[in-house]
Amino acid sequence: MSKNKLYAVFFIMVATGTAAVYFVSSGYYPIAVVNGKFISERAFADDYAVASLYYRNFLKTYQSSSSTPETLTPEQIQKSVLTGLIENILIDSGARKETGGDIDGLVKEKIDRAASGPDMEQAVKALYGLNIEDFKEEILAPQAKRDILTGSLFLKGEKIDDWLAAAKKSSRVLIFSGKFYWDGESVASH
């Protein structure tokens, strides 16, 4: 092999290694796969941070009240977040199927309506710690898809809870964690 080819192979290996280190350190690797769609560590960590902040704010609200809600552990919040991410993928797929794939316009319309309130940006920042665009993407878009699917199923005489339970049981969900696994209905701990 010529010297130039050796240098080229060396630089390709270094570039590939550097890219791999960047992607892994940034959380761009799958922690779960749902029917062939990946959930990245980064998406999970971001959603967990939002859920944790929201939960802390929720608890602060109830500190001044006489009724105190049950305190959740970080592991319970993680399981809930991961279950939610899995459900979001199933609901997205179901909503796209029910609407013939023409869901993006419907979702945008619902999001625009929901996010148009006065002082929405300040409330979102205080409650969720998100800017308005991330709030639309992470909170409003999944809810809009759920609403669209719920409405479509209602017109057919079906319930979203029954549909989601069947979708969960018939889906292929793999979780790459020594801590959690999919039990056919939700994320559970080992």
Coordinates of C-alpha atoms in Angstrom, one line a residue:
M1 CA 0.0 0.0 0.0
S2 CA 1.3 3.4 -0.9
K3 CA 2.1 6.1 1.7
N4 CA -0.8 8.3 0.5
K5 CA -3.3 5.5 0.9
L6 CA -2.0 4.8 4.5
Y7 CA -2.4 8.5 5.4
A8 CA -5.9 8.5 3.9
V9 CA -6.9 5.4 5.9
F10 CA -5.4 6.8 9.0
F11 CA -7.3 10.2 8.7
I12 CA -10.6 8.4 7.9
M13 CA -10.2 6.3 11.0
V14 CA -9.4 9.4 13.1
A15 CA -12.4 11.3 11.7
T16 CA -14.7 8.3 12.3
G17 CA -13.5 7.9 15.8
T18 CA -13.8 11.7 16.5
A19 CA -17.4 11.7 15.1
A20 CA -18.3 8.6 17.2
V21 CA -17.0 10.2 20.4
Y22 CA -18.9 13.4 19.6
F23 CA -22.2 11.6 19.0
V24 CA -21.9 9.4 22.1
S25 CA -20.9 12.3 24.3
S26 CA -23.8 14.4 23.0
G27 CA -26.3 11.6 23.6
Y28 CA -27.1 10.8 20.0
Y29 CA -27.3 7.1 20.5
P30 CA -30.4 5.0 20.9
I31 CA -31.6 4.0 24.3
A32 CA -34.8 2.4 22.9
V33 CA -36.3 1.3 19.6
V34 CA -40.0 1.2 19.0
N35 CA -41.1 -0.5 15.8
G36 CA -37.8 0.5 14.2
K37 CA -37.9 4.2 15.4
F38 CA -35.1 5.3 17.8
I39 CA -35.4 7.2 21.0
S40 CA -32.0 8.8 21.7
E41 CA -30.4 9.3 25.1
R42 CA -30.5 13.0 24.4
A43 CA -34.3 13.1 23.8
F44 CA -34.7 11.1 27.0
A45 CA -32.4 13.3 29.1
D46 CA -34.1 16.5 27.8
D47 CA -37.6 15.2 28.5
Y48 CA -36.5 13.9 31.9
A49 CA -35.1 17.4 32.8
V50 CA -38.4 19.0 31.8
A51 CA -40.5 16.5 33.7
S52 CA -38.3 16.9 36.8
L53 CA -38.6 20.7 36.7
Y54 CA -42.3 20.5 36.2
Y55 CA -42.6 18.0 39.1
R56 CA -40.6 20.2 41.4
N57 CA -42.8 23.1 40.5
F58 CA -45.9 20.9 41.1
L59 CA -44.6 20.0 44.5
K60 CA -43.9 23.6 45.4
T61 CA -47.5 24.5 44.6
Y62 CA -48.8 21.8 47.0
Q63 CA -46.4 22.7 49.8
S64 CA -48.8 25.5 50.9
S65 CA -51.8 23.1 50.6
S66 CA -53.0 20.8 53.3
S67 CA -53.0 17.8 50.9
T68 CA -49.6 16.7 49.8
P69 CA -49.3 14.5 46.7
E70 CA -47.3 11.3 46.7
T71 CA -43.6 12.0 46.2
L72 CA -42.1 10.3 43.1
T73 CA -38.5 9.0 43.0
P74 CA -36.2 10.0 40.1
E75 CA -36.5 6.4 38.9
Q76 CA -40.3 6.6 38.8
I77 CA -40.0 9.8 36.8
Q78 CA -37.5 8.2 34.4
K79 CA -39.9 5.3 33.8
S80 CA -42.8 7.6 33.2
V81 CA -40.8 9.8 30.7
L82 CA -39.5 6.7 28.8
T83 CA -43.0 5.3 28.7
G84 CA -44.3 8.6 27.4
L85 CA -41.7 8.7 24.7
I86 CA -42.7 5.2 23.6
E87 CA -46.4 6.1 23.6
N88 CA -45.6 9.3 21.6
I89 CA -44.1 7.2 18.8
L90 CA -47.0 4.8 18.8
I91 CA -49.5 7.6 18.8
D92 CA -47.7 9.5 16.0
S93 CA -47.7 6.3 13.9
G94 CA -51.4 5.7 14.7
A95 CA -52.4 9.3 14.0
R96 CA -50.6 9.3 10.7
K97 CA -52.3 6.1 9.7
E98 CA -55.8 7.4 10.7
T99 CA -55.3 10.7 8.8
G100 CA -53.7 9.1 5.8
G101 CA -50.4 10.7 6.7
D102 CA -51.7 14.3 6.3
I103 CA -51.2 15.2 10.0
D104 CA -48.6 17.9 9.9
G105 CA -51.0 20.7 9.0
L106 CA -53.6 19.6 11.6
V107 CA -50.9 19.5 14.3
K108 CA -49.6 22.9 13.3
E109 CA -53.1 24.4 13.5
K110 CA -53.7 22.9 17.0
I111 CA -50.3 24.1 18.2
D112 CA -50.8 27.6 16.9
R113 CA -54.2 27.8 18.6
A114 CA -52.8 26.5 21.9
A115 CA -49.7 28.6 22.0
S116 CA -51.4 31.9 21.1
G117 CA -52.3 32.9 24.7
P118 CA -51.0 36.0 26.3
D119 CA -47.9 35.6 28.4
M120 CA -47.6 32.0 27.2
E121 CA -43.8 32.3 26.7
Q122 CA -43.2 33.4 30.3
A123 CA -45.5 30.7 31.7
V124 CA -43.8 28.0 29.7
K125 CA -40.4 29.2 30.8
A126 CA -41.4 29.3 34.5
L127 CA -43.3 26.0 34.5
Y128 CA -41.3 23.8 32.1
G129 CA -38.0 25.6 31.7
L130 CA -38.4 25.6 27.9
N131 CA -38.5 28.3 25.3
I132 CA -41.8 28.5 23.3
E133 CA -40.4 26.6 20.3
D134 CA -39.2 23.6 22.4
F135 CA -42.5 23.7 24.3
K136 CA -44.4 23.4 21.0
E137 CA -42.2 20.5 19.8
E138 CA -41.9 18.6 23.1
I139 CA -45.3 19.2 24.8
L140 CA -47.9 20.5 22.4
A141 CA -47.1 18.4 19.2
P142 CA -47.4 15.0 21.0
Q143 CA -50.6 16.2 22.7
A144 CA -52.0 17.5 19.4
K145 CA -51.3 14.1 17.8
R146 CA -53.0 12.4 20.7
D147 CA -56.1 14.6 20.3
I148 CA -56.3 14.0 16.6
L149 CA -56.0 10.2 17.1
T150 CA -58.6 10.4 19.9
G151 CA -61.0 12.2 17.7
S152 CA -60.6 9.9 14.8
L153 CA -61.0 6.8 17.0
F154 CA -64.1 8.4 18.6
L155 CA -65.7 8.8 15.2
K156 CA -65.2 5.0 14.7
G157 CA -66.6 4.2 18.2
E158 CA -63.2 3.3 19.7
K159 CA -61.4 4.6 22.7
I160 CA -57.8 5.9 22.8
D161 CA -57.0 3.9 25.9
D162 CA -58.1 0.6 24.3
W163 CA -56.3 1.5 21.1
L164 CA -53.1 2.4 22.9
A165 CA -53.2 -0.8 25.0
A166 CA -53.5 -2.9 21.9
A167 CA -50.7 -0.9 20.1
K168 CA -48.4 -1.4 23.1
K169 CA -49.0 -5.2 23.1
S170 CA -48.5 -5.6 19.4
S171 CA -45.4 -3.3 19.1
R172 CA -41.8 -4.3 19.2
V173 CA -40.1 -2.3 21.9
L174 CA -36.4 -2.8 22.8
I175 CA -34.9 -0.8 25.7
F176 CA -31.1 -0.8 25.9
S177 CA -30.7 -0.5 29.6
G178 CA -29.7 -2.7 32.5
K179 CA -32.1 -0.7 34.6
F180 CA -35.3 -0.8 32.6
Y181 CA -37.3 -3.1 30.3
W182 CA -40.6 -3.1 28.4
D183 CA -43.3 -5.3 30.0
G184 CA -45.8 -4.9 27.2
E185 CA -47.6 -2.0 28.8
S186 CA -45.0 0.3 30.3
V187 CA -41.4 0.7 31.3
A188 CA -40.6 -1.4 34.3
S189 CA -37.5 -1.7 36.5
H190 CA -35.2 -4.8 36.7

